[in-house]
CSV table of C-alpha atoms in Angstrom, one decimal:
chain,number,residue,atom,x,y,z
A,1,MET,CA,322.8,-167.5,5.6
A,2,THR,CA,320.1,-164.8,6.1
A,3,THR,CA,317.8,-164.3,3.2
A,4,THR,CA,317.6,-160.7,2.0
A,5,PRO,CA,315.2,-159.0,-0.4
A,6,ALA,CA,318.0,-158.6,-2.9
A,7,SER,CA,318.5,-162.3,-3.1
A,8,LEU,CA,314.8,-163.0,-3.8
A,9,PRO,CA,312.6,-162.7,-6.9
A,10,SER,CA,310.3,-159.8,-6.7
A,11,THR,CA,308.2,-159.8,-9.8
A,12,ALA,CA,305.2,-162.1,-10.2
A,13,ARG,CA,306.8,-163.8,-13.2
A,14,ASP,CA,310.0,-164.7,-11.3
A,15,ILE,CA,308.1,-165.7,-8.2
A,16,LEU,CA,305.9,-167.9,-10.3
A,17,ALA,CA,308.9,-169.6,-11.8
A,18,THR,CA,310.0,-170.6,-8.2
A,19,LEU,CA,306.6,-171.8,-7.1
A,20,VAL,CA,306.1,-173.9,-10.2
A,21,GLY,CA,309.3,-175.7,-9.4
A,22,PHE,CA,307.8,-177.2,-6.3
A,23,ASP,CA,305.9,-180.3,-7.4
A,24,VAL,CA,303.4,-180.2,-4.6
A,25,LEU,CA,300.8,-182.9,-5.4
A,26,SER,CA,297.8,-183.3,-3.1
A,27,ARG,CA,298.4,-185.6,-0.1
A,28,GLN,CA,302.1,-185.0,-0.4
A,29,SER,CA,304.1,-182.7,1.9
A,30,ASN,CA,304.2,-179.1,0.8
A,31,LEU,CA,306.8,-178.2,3.4
A,32,ALA,CA,309.5,-177.2,0.9
A,33,LEU,CA,307.2,-174.6,-0.7
A,34,ILE,CA,306.0,-173.4,2.7
A,35,GLU,CA,309.6,-173.0,3.9
A,36,TRP,CA,310.5,-171.0,0.8
A,37,VAL,CA,307.5,-168.7,1.3
A,38,GLU,CA,308.4,-168.2,5.0
A,39,ARG,CA,312.0,-167.2,4.0
A,40,PHE,CA,310.5,-164.8,1.5
A,41,LEU,CA,308.2,-163.3,4.2
A,42,ASP,CA,311.0,-163.2,6.8
A,43,ALA,CA,313.1,-161.0,4.4
A,44,TYR,CA,310.4,-158.4,4.8
A,45,ASP,CA,309.8,-158.9,8.5
A,46,ILE,CA,306.3,-160.3,7.9
A,47,THR,CA,304.5,-162.1,10.7
A,48,HIS,CA,303.4,-165.6,9.8
A,49,GLU,CA,302.2,-168.9,11.4
A,50,ARG,CA,301.7,-172.5,10.3
A,51,ILE,CA,298.6,-174.5,10.8
A,52,GLU,CA,299.5,-178.1,10.2
A,53,SER,CA,297.6,-181.3,9.1
A,54,ASP,CA,296.9,-184.0,11.7
A,55,ASP,CA,299.9,-186.0,10.4
A,56,GLY,CA,302.2,-183.0,10.5
A,57,GLU,CA,303.2,-183.5,6.8
A,58,ARG,CA,301.2,-180.6,5.2
A,59,PHE,CA,300.8,-177.1,6.2
A,60,ASN,CA,298.6,-174.1,5.9
A,61,LEU,CA,300.4,-170.8,6.1
A,62,LEU,CA,298.7,-167.6,7.5
A,63,ALA,CA,300.7,-164.4,7.1
A,64,ARG,CA,299.7,-160.8,8.1
A,65,ILE,CA,301.1,-157.7,6.5
A,66,GLY,CA,300.0,-154.7,8.6
A,67,PRO,CA,298.3,-154.3,12.0
A,68,ASP,CA,296.4,-157.1,13.7
A,69,VAL,CA,293.1,-155.2,13.6
A,70,ALA,CA,289.6,-155.8,12.1
A,71,GLY,CA,288.7,-154.9,8.5
A,72,GLY,CA,291.6,-156.6,6.7
A,73,VAL,CA,291.5,-158.4,3.4
A,74,VAL,CA,292.4,-162.1,3.1
A,75,LEU,CA,294.0,-163.3,-0.1
A,76,SER,CA,293.4,-167.1,-0.2
A,77,GLY,CA,295.1,-169.7,-2.4
A,78,HIS,CA,296.0,-173.4,-2.3
A,79,THR,CA,299.5,-174.7,-2.7
A,80,ASP,CA,298.8,-178.2,-4.1
A,81,VAL,CA,298.4,-179.1,-7.8
A,82,VAL,CA,296.9,-182.0,-9.7
A,83,PRO,CA,299.1,-184.8,-11.1
A,84,VAL,CA,300.7,-184.8,-14.6
A,85,GLU,CA,300.8,-188.5,-15.1
A,86,GLY,CA,299.0,-189.6,-18.3
A,87,GLN,CA,299.3,-186.1,-19.8
A,88,THR,CA,301.5,-185.2,-22.8
A,89,TRP,CA,303.4,-182.0,-22.1
A,90,GLN,CA,305.5,-180.2,-24.6
A,91,THR,CA,307.8,-178.9,-21.8
A,92,ASP,CA,308.8,-179.9,-18.3
A,93,PRO,CA,305.6,-179.2,-16.3
A,94,PHE,CA,307.6,-178.2,-13.2
A,95,THR,CA,309.8,-175.7,-15.1
A,96,LEU,CA,308.1,-172.4,-16.0
A,97,THR,CA,308.4,-172.0,-19.8
A,98,GLU,CA,307.5,-168.8,-21.7
A,99,ARG,CA,306.1,-169.1,-25.2
A,100,ASP,CA,303.9,-166.8,-27.2
A,101,ASN,CA,303.2,-164.5,-24.3
A,102,ARG,CA,302.1,-167.5,-22.1
A,103,LEU,CA,303.8,-169.0,-19.1
A,104,TYR,CA,303.5,-172.8,-19.1
A,105,GLY,CA,303.8,-175.1,-16.1
A,106,ARG,CA,301.7,-177.2,-13.7
A,107,GLY,CA,299.9,-174.8,-11.4
A,108,SER,CA,300.8,-171.7,-13.4
A,109,CYS,CA,297.1,-171.0,-13.7
A,110,ASP,CA,295.6,-173.1,-10.9
A,111,MET,CA,296.6,-171.4,-8.8
A,112,LYS,CA,300.3,-170.5,-8.2
A,113,GLY,CA,299.8,-167.5,-10.6
A,114,PHE,CA,297.6,-165.9,-8.0
A,115,LEU,CA,300.0,-166.7,-5.2
A,116,ALA,CA,302.9,-165.2,-7.2
A,117,CYS,CA,300.9,-162.0,-7.7
A,118,ALA,CA,300.1,-161.8,-4.0
A,119,LEU,CA,303.7,-162.4,-3.0
A,120,SER,CA,304.9,-159.8,-5.5
A,121,GLY,CA,302.9,-157.3,-3.5
A,122,VAL,CA,304.7,-158.0,-0.2
A,123,PRO,CA,307.8,-155.8,-0.9
A,124,GLY,CA,305.6,-152.7,-1.5
A,125,TRP,CA,303.1,-153.5,1.3
A,126,SER,CA,305.9,-153.9,3.8
A,127,GLN,CA,307.0,-150.3,3.2
A,128,GLN,CA,303.5,-148.8,3.3
A,129,ASP,CA,301.6,-147.5,6.3
A,130,LEU,CA,298.8,-150.0,6.1
A,131,GLN,CA,295.8,-149.1,8.2
A,132,ARG,CA,294.2,-152.6,7.8
A,133,PRO,CA,296.0,-155.9,7.3
A,134,ILE,CA,296.5,-157.9,4.2
A,135,TRP,CA,296.4,-161.6,5.0
A,136,LEU,CA,297.9,-164.3,2.9
A,137,ALA,CA,296.2,-167.6,3.5
A,138,LEU,CA,297.9,-170.5,1.8
A,139,SER,CA,296.3,-173.9,2.1
A,140,TYR,CA,297.0,-177.6,1.4
A,141,ASP,CA,295.1,-180.4,-0.2
A,142,GLU,CA,292.4,-178.2,-1.9
A,143,GLU,CA,292.4,-180.3,-5.0
A,144,ILE,CA,291.1,-183.4,-3.2
A,145,GLY,CA,288.3,-181.8,-1.2
A,146,CYS,CA,289.4,-178.5,0.3
A,147,LEU,CA,290.8,-180.4,3.2
A,148,GLY,CA,293.3,-177.9,4.7
A,149,ALA,CA,291.5,-174.6,4.7
A,150,PRO,CA,288.9,-175.2,7.4
A,151,ARG,CA,291.4,-175.4,10.3
A,152,MET,CA,293.2,-172.3,8.9
A,153,ILE,CA,289.8,-170.5,8.7
A,154,GLU,CA,288.9,-171.5,12.2
A,155,HIS,CA,292.3,-170.3,13.5
A,156,LEU,CA,291.9,-166.9,11.7
A,157,VAL,CA,288.4,-166.4,13.1
A,158,VAL,CA,289.2,-167.5,16.7
A,159,HIS,CA,292.6,-165.8,17.1
A,160,HIS,CA,292.4,-162.6,15.0
A,161,PRO,CA,290.0,-159.7,14.5
A,162,GLU,CA,287.5,-160.2,11.7
A,163,PRO,CA,288.6,-159.4,8.1
A,164,ALA,CA,286.3,-157.3,6.0
A,165,ALA,CA,286.6,-159.5,2.9
A,166,VAL,CA,288.2,-162.7,1.5
A,167,ILE,CA,289.3,-163.0,-2.1
A,168,VAL,CA,289.9,-166.6,-3.2
A,169,GLY,CA,292.1,-166.3,-6.2
A,170,GLU,CA,291.0,-169.2,-8.3
A,171,PRO,CA,291.4,-168.4,-12.1
A,172,THR,CA,288.4,-166.3,-13.2
A,173,LEU,CA,290.1,-164.0,-15.7
A,174,MET,CA,289.8,-161.5,-13.0
A,175,ALA,CA,286.0,-161.5,-13.1
A,176,PRO,CA,284.1,-161.7,-9.8
A,177,VAL,CA,282.5,-165.0,-9.0
A,178,THR,CA,279.8,-164.8,-6.3
A,179,LEU,CA,278.0,-168.1,-6.8
A,180,GLN,CA,279.6,-171.6,-6.5
A,181,LYS,CA,278.2,-175.0,-6.2
A,182,GLY,CA,279.1,-177.2,-3.3
A,183,ILE,CA,280.4,-180.7,-3.7
A,184,THR,CA,280.4,-184.0,-1.8
A,185,THR,CA,282.1,-187.1,-2.9
A,186,LEU,CA,280.8,-190.5,-2.0
A,187,LYS,CA,281.4,-194.2,-2.2
A,188,THR,CA,278.6,-196.8,-2.5
A,189,ILE,CA,279.4,-200.5,-1.9
A,190,VAL,CA,276.9,-203.2,-2.8
A,191,HIS,CA,277.4,-206.5,-1.0
A,192,GLY,CA,275.7,-209.1,-3.1
A,193,VAL,CA,275.1,-212.9,-2.8
A,194,PRO,CA,277.4,-214.9,-5.1
A,195,ALA,CA,276.0,-217.9,-7.1
A,196,HIS,CA,276.7,-219.6,-10.4
A,197,SER,CA,275.5,-217.5,-13.2
A,198,SER,CA,273.3,-220.3,-14.5
A,199,GLN,CA,271.4,-220.2,-11.1
A,200,VAL,CA,270.4,-216.5,-11.1
A,201,ASN,CA,267.5,-217.3,-8.7
A,202,GLN,CA,270.0,-218.4,-6.0
A,203,GLY,CA,272.1,-215.2,-5.7
A,204,ILE,CA,271.9,-211.4,-5.9
A,205,SER,CA,274.3,-209.7,-8.3
A,206,ALA,CA,276.0,-206.7,-6.7
A,207,ILE,CA,276.7,-205.4,-10.2
A,208,HIS,CA,273.1,-205.6,-11.3
A,209,VAL,CA,272.0,-203.8,-8.1
A,210,ALA,CA,274.7,-201.2,-8.5
A,211,ALA,CA,273.5,-200.5,-12.0
A,212,ARG,CA,270.0,-199.8,-10.7
A,213,LEU,CA,271.5,-197.4,-8.2
A,214,VAL,CA,273.6,-195.6,-10.9
A,215,SER,CA,270.4,-195.3,-13.0
A,216,ARG,CA,268.7,-193.7,-10.0
A,217,ILE,CA,271.5,-191.2,-9.6
A,218,GLU,CA,271.1,-190.1,-13.2
A,219,ASN,CA,267.3,-189.9,-12.9
A,220,ILE,CA,267.5,-187.6,-9.8
A,221,MET,CA,268.8,-184.9,-12.1
A,222,SER,CA,265.7,-185.2,-14.3
A,223,GLU,CA,263.5,-184.9,-11.3
A,224,LEU,CA,265.3,-181.8,-10.0
A,225,ALA,CA,264.8,-180.1,-13.4
A,226,GLU,CA,261.2,-181.2,-13.7
A,227,GLU,CA,260.4,-179.8,-10.2
A,228,ASN,CA,262.1,-176.5,-11.1
A,229,HIS,CA,265.0,-176.9,-8.6
A,230,LEU,CA,267.0,-174.6,-10.9
A,231,ASN,CA,269.4,-171.7,-10.8
A,232,ASP,CA,269.9,-170.2,-14.2
A,233,ALA,CA,273.1,-168.5,-13.2
A,234,PHE,CA,274.9,-171.8,-13.7
A,235,ASN,CA,275.4,-173.4,-17.1
A,236,VAL,CA,274.2,-176.6,-15.5
A,237,PRO,CA,271.2,-175.0,-13.7
A,238,HIS,CA,270.4,-177.9,-11.4
A,239,SER,CA,272.4,-179.9,-8.8
A,240,SER,CA,274.4,-182.4,-10.7
A,241,LEU,CA,275.2,-186.0,-9.8
A,242,HIS,CA,277.9,-188.1,-11.5
A,243,VAL,CA,279.4,-191.6,-11.1
A,244,GLY,CA,283.1,-191.5,-11.9
A,245,THR,CA,284.4,-195.0,-11.3
A,246,ILE,CA,282.8,-198.5,-10.8
A,247,HIS,CA,284.4,-201.8,-10.0
A,248,GLY,CA,283.0,-205.2,-9.3
A,249,GLY,CA,282.8,-208.9,-10.0
A,250,ASN,CA,285.4,-211.7,-10.4
A,251,ALA,CA,284.3,-213.7,-13.4
A,252,ILE,CA,281.7,-213.7,-16.2
A,253,ASN,CA,280.0,-216.8,-14.9
A,254,ILE,CA,279.8,-215.7,-11.2
A,255,MET,CA,277.1,-213.5,-9.8
A,256,ALA,CA,279.1,-210.7,-8.3
A,257,GLN,CA,279.5,-210.6,-4.6
A,258,HIS,CA,280.9,-207.1,-4.6
A,259,CYS,CA,280.5,-203.9,-6.6
A,260,GLU,CA,281.5,-200.3,-5.6
A,261,PHE,CA,281.3,-197.0,-7.3
A,262,ASP,CA,282.6,-193.5,-6.5
A,263,TRP,CA,280.3,-190.6,-7.2
A,264,GLU,CA,279.7,-187.0,-6.5
A,265,ILE,CA,276.9,-184.5,-5.9
A,266,ARG,CA,277.5,-180.9,-6.9
A,267,HIS,CA,274.6,-179.1,-5.3
A,268,LEU,CA,273.2,-175.7,-5.8
A,269,PRO,CA,274.4,-173.5,-2.9
A,270,GLU,CA,270.8,-172.7,-1.9
A,271,GLU,CA,269.7,-176.4,-2.1
A,272,GLY,CA,272.5,-178.1,-0.1
A,273,PHE,CA,273.8,-181.6,-0.1
A,274,GLU,CA,271.3,-183.4,2.2
A,275,ALA,CA,268.2,-182.4,0.2
A,276,VAL,CA,269.7,-184.0,-2.9
A,277,PHE,CA,271.2,-187.0,-1.2
A,278,GLU,CA,268.0,-187.9,0.5
A,279,ARG,CA,266.5,-188.8,-2.8
A,280,PHE,CA,269.2,-191.4,-3.3
A,281,ARG,CA,269.1,-192.6,0.3
A,282,LYS,CA,265.4,-193.3,0.2
A,283,HIS,CA,265.7,-195.4,-2.9
A,284,SER,CA,268.8,-197.2,-1.6
A,285,ASP,CA,267.1,-198.0,1.7
A,286,GLU,CA,264.0,-199.3,0.1
A,287,LEU,CA,266.0,-201.5,-2.3
A,288,GLU,CA,268.2,-202.8,0.5
A,289,ALA,CA,265.2,-203.8,2.6
A,290,THR,CA,263.5,-205.6,-0.4
A,291,LEU,CA,266.7,-207.6,-1.1
A,292,LYS,CA,267.5,-208.3,2.5
A,293,ALA,CA,264.2,-210.1,2.7
A,294,VAL,CA,265.4,-212.4,0.0
A,295,ASN,CA,268.9,-212.9,1.6
A,296,ALA,CA,270.0,-211.4,4.9
A,297,ASP,CA,273.6,-211.2,3.7
A,298,PHE,CA,272.7,-208.5,1.2
A,299,ALA,CA,273.7,-204.9,2.0
A,300,ILE,CA,274.2,-201.5,0.6
A,301,GLU,CA,276.5,-199.0,2.3
A,302,THR,CA,277.2,-195.4,1.2
A,303,THR,CA,279.9,-193.2,2.9
A,304,THR,CA,281.3,-189.8,2.2
A,305,LEU,CA,284.9,-189.8,0.9
A,306,THR,CA,285.4,-186.1,1.8
A,307,ASP,CA,283.4,-183.7,3.9
A,308,THR,CA,280.9,-181.6,2.0
A,309,VAL,CA,282.5,-178.4,0.6
A,310,PRO,CA,279.8,-175.8,0.9
A,311,GLY,CA,278.6,-173.7,-2.0
A,312,LEU,CA,279.1,-170.0,-2.2
A,313,GLU,CA,275.9,-168.0,-2.1
A,314,ASP,CA,275.5,-164.6,-3.6
A,315,ARG,CA,274.7,-162.9,-0.3
A,316,ALA,CA,276.4,-160.8,2.4
A,317,ASN,CA,279.3,-159.8,0.1
A,318,ASP,CA,278.8,-156.0,-0.2
A,319,ARG,CA,282.1,-155.1,1.4
A,320,ALA,CA,284.0,-157.7,-0.8
A,321,MET,CA,282.3,-156.5,-4.0
A,322,ALA,CA,282.9,-152.8,-3.1
A,323,LEU,CA,286.6,-153.6,-2.7
A,324,LEU,CA,286.8,-155.4,-6.0
A,325,ASN,CA,285.1,-152.4,-7.7
A,326,ARG,CA,287.7,-150.1,-6.3
A,327,LEU,CA,290.4,-152.4,-7.5
A,328,GLY,CA,289.1,-152.1,-11.1
A,329,VAL,CA,287.2,-155.3,-11.3
A,330,HIS,CA,284.0,-154.3,-13.1
A,331,GLU,CA,283.2,-157.4,-15.1
A,332,GLN,CA,279.8,-159.1,-14.8
A,333,GLN,CA,279.4,-161.4,-11.8
A,334,GLN,CA,279.7,-165.1,-12.6
A,335,ALA,CA,278.7,-168.5,-11.2
A,336,VAL,CA,280.9,-171.6,-11.3
A,337,ALA,CA,280.2,-175.3,-10.8
A,338,TYR,CA,283.7,-176.1,-9.6
A,339,ALA,CA,284.5,-176.2,-5.8
A,340,THR,CA,286.7,-173.7,-4.0
A,341,GLU,CA,287.4,-172.7,-0.5
A,342,ALA,CA,285.2,-169.6,-0.8
A,343,GLY,CA,282.1,-171.4,0.6
A,344,GLN,CA,284.1,-172.5,3.6
A,345,PHE,CA,285.1,-168.8,4.4
A,346,GLN,CA,281.4,-167.8,4.0
A,347,ARG,CA,280.2,-170.6,6.3
A,348,ALA,CA,282.6,-169.2,8.9
A,349,GLY,CA,280.8,-165.8,8.7
A,350,LEU,CA,283.3,-164.0,6.4
A,351,GLN,CA,282.4,-162.2,3.2
A,352,ALA,CA,284.0,-164.0,0.3
A,353,VAL,CA,284.3,-163.8,-3.5
A,354,ILE,CA,286.3,-165.6,-6.0
A,355,CYS,CA,288.6,-163.6,-8.3
A,356,GLY,CA,292.0,-164.4,-9.8
A,357,PRO,CA,294.1,-164.3,-12.9
A,358,GLY,CA,294.1,-166.9,-15.6
A,359,SER,CA,291.3,-169.1,-17.1
A,360,ILE,CA,289.8,-172.2,-15.5
A,361,GLU,CA,289.8,-173.7,-19.0
A,362,GLN,CA,293.5,-174.2,-18.6
A,363,ALA,CA,293.4,-175.8,-15.2
A,364,HIS,CA,294.3,-179.5,-14.8
A,365,ARG,CA,295.3,-179.8,-18.5
A,366,ALA,CA,298.5,-180.7,-20.2
A,367,ASP,CA,300.4,-177.6,-21.1
A,368,GLU,CA,298.6,-175.5,-18.4
A,369,PHE,CA,299.4,-171.9,-18.8
A,370,ILE,CA,298.6,-168.3,-17.7
A,371,SER,CA,299.0,-165.5,-20.1
A,372,LEU,CA,301.4,-162.7,-19.4
A,373,GLU,CA,298.5,-160.2,-19.7
A,374,GLN,CA,296.6,-162.0,-16.9
A,375,LEU,CA,299.7,-162.2,-14.6
A,376,ASP,CA,300.4,-158.5,-15.2
A,377,ARG,CA,296.8,-157.7,-14.3
A,378,GLY,CA,297.0,-159.7,-11.1
A,379,GLU,CA,300.2,-157.9,-10.2
A,380,ARG,CA,298.7,-154.5,-10.7
A,381,PHE,CA,295.7,-155.6,-8.7
A,382,MET,CA,298.0,-156.3,-5.7
A,383,GLN,CA,299.7,-152.9,-6.1
A,384,SER,CA,296.3,-151.1,-6.0
A,385,LEU,CA,295.3,-153.2,-3.0
A,386,GLY,CA,298.2,-151.9,-1.0
A,387,HIS,CA,297.3,-148.3,-1.8
A,388,ILE,CA,293.7,-148.8,-0.7
A,389,MET,CA,294.7,-150.5,2.5
A,390,THR,CA,296.6,-147.3,3.6
A,391,GLU,CA,293.2,-145.6,3.9
A,392,GLN,CA,291.0,-145.7,7.0
A,393,ASP,CA,287.9,-146.9,5.2
A,394,THR,CA,289.1,-149.6,2.8
A,395,THR,CA,285.8,-150.9,1.5
A,396,ARG,CA,283.8,-147.8,0.8
A,397,GLY,CA,282.0,-147.7,-2.5
C-alpha cells in the first residue's frame, strides 16, 4: 500500500512518538527506523539515499529537499540511543509519555527530538520553492564513537555541491555551541610475569604496573594545567583523561599475569589527541623497557578502541552563525566536553555548529525527557528555515 501524507504523523510531537518506538541501540540494526523515515520522505517525493555500514546492518540516510546546488543547509542527527538496562524508569522507555509538559522516552532528548522537528518541516519544505537544499543527514552508531557519520560526510562532499552550513542538532537548549572537545577511547593491556605472591622478586605484577600507568594518566592532567594548556571556555579547561574500567588477576596469592583497563582522552580541539597521548606513551615505553630488562616476557600494549572523534574549533563558521542568527538563535555561544559529529563535518571542510532542542542534562538518564516548549521551539526553527531557504542568499547577516 502506498504511504500518503494523510496517513503519516506531521507534527514534531507525533513524529517523535513514532521514532521513540524504535529501540535502536548502538551496534544494532537501525533498518526499521530508516525504512520508516524513507516511507515518510517518499510520501513527499523527497530524494534520499542510504550509506551503509561494512556489515550491511546499519545505515546512514541522506535526504535532499530542494535543488542539488551549493549553499544548502545540513541538519544532522544520529538514530541510535544508549541502553536502558540498569535504569529505573517510571514508564516504558520506548513509548513516548507526556507528563507535566514533558515528553518522556529514550532518545526523546538525545536526539530523536531534533530528528522529529526536522521531519516535521518536510511537508512544508516540499511545497516551497527552495533556492538552496535542506539536507537531512541521519547517522548510525554515534553513541559509541561517531562511527557512521564519516562515510556519509565523505559521500556528501564527493557527490554533491558544498553546503553552506551544518547544524548538528544535539540538545543545547537551542543555544549555539561552537567549541567541542574531541575524544579517543583506548585499551591498555599489561602482560606481567606470574609468580607466587610470597616470591615478589620472581615475578612482575600486571596489576601493580597498571596502577602506575593509571596514576600517570591522572598526573598528566595536573601537568597540562600547570603548563597552562587551558581553554577557559570549557568547564574543565584542560584536556581530560579518565580510566573507566579495569580488570586483572586470578587470585589474591598470585602475582597477576594480566591486567587491562579502558580509558579515554577528551582533548581540547586546538590541542589534539597525539599531543596529549604522547605524554602517556613516553612514560609507558620507558616503563616497559625497564621491566623487559628484568624479564623479556613483560609487555605493555595500548590500542585505540575507536578512531579519534575530532573536536570542534570556533573558526570558519561565519555562514553557519549568520544563519542561526536569522533563525532567532541569539543565545551566548557555548563550549561542550561531550563528543558530537560536528568536528567530523568541520574536518571535511564544512562549516558546522551544534544547536538543538532539549537539555544535555537529560541525556542517557532514566526518565529522559524533552519539554514541550523546547520541541515547539525546534519545530518553529524548522519552519523559519524553510522560509529562509526560498531566498537567493540564505546566509546573509
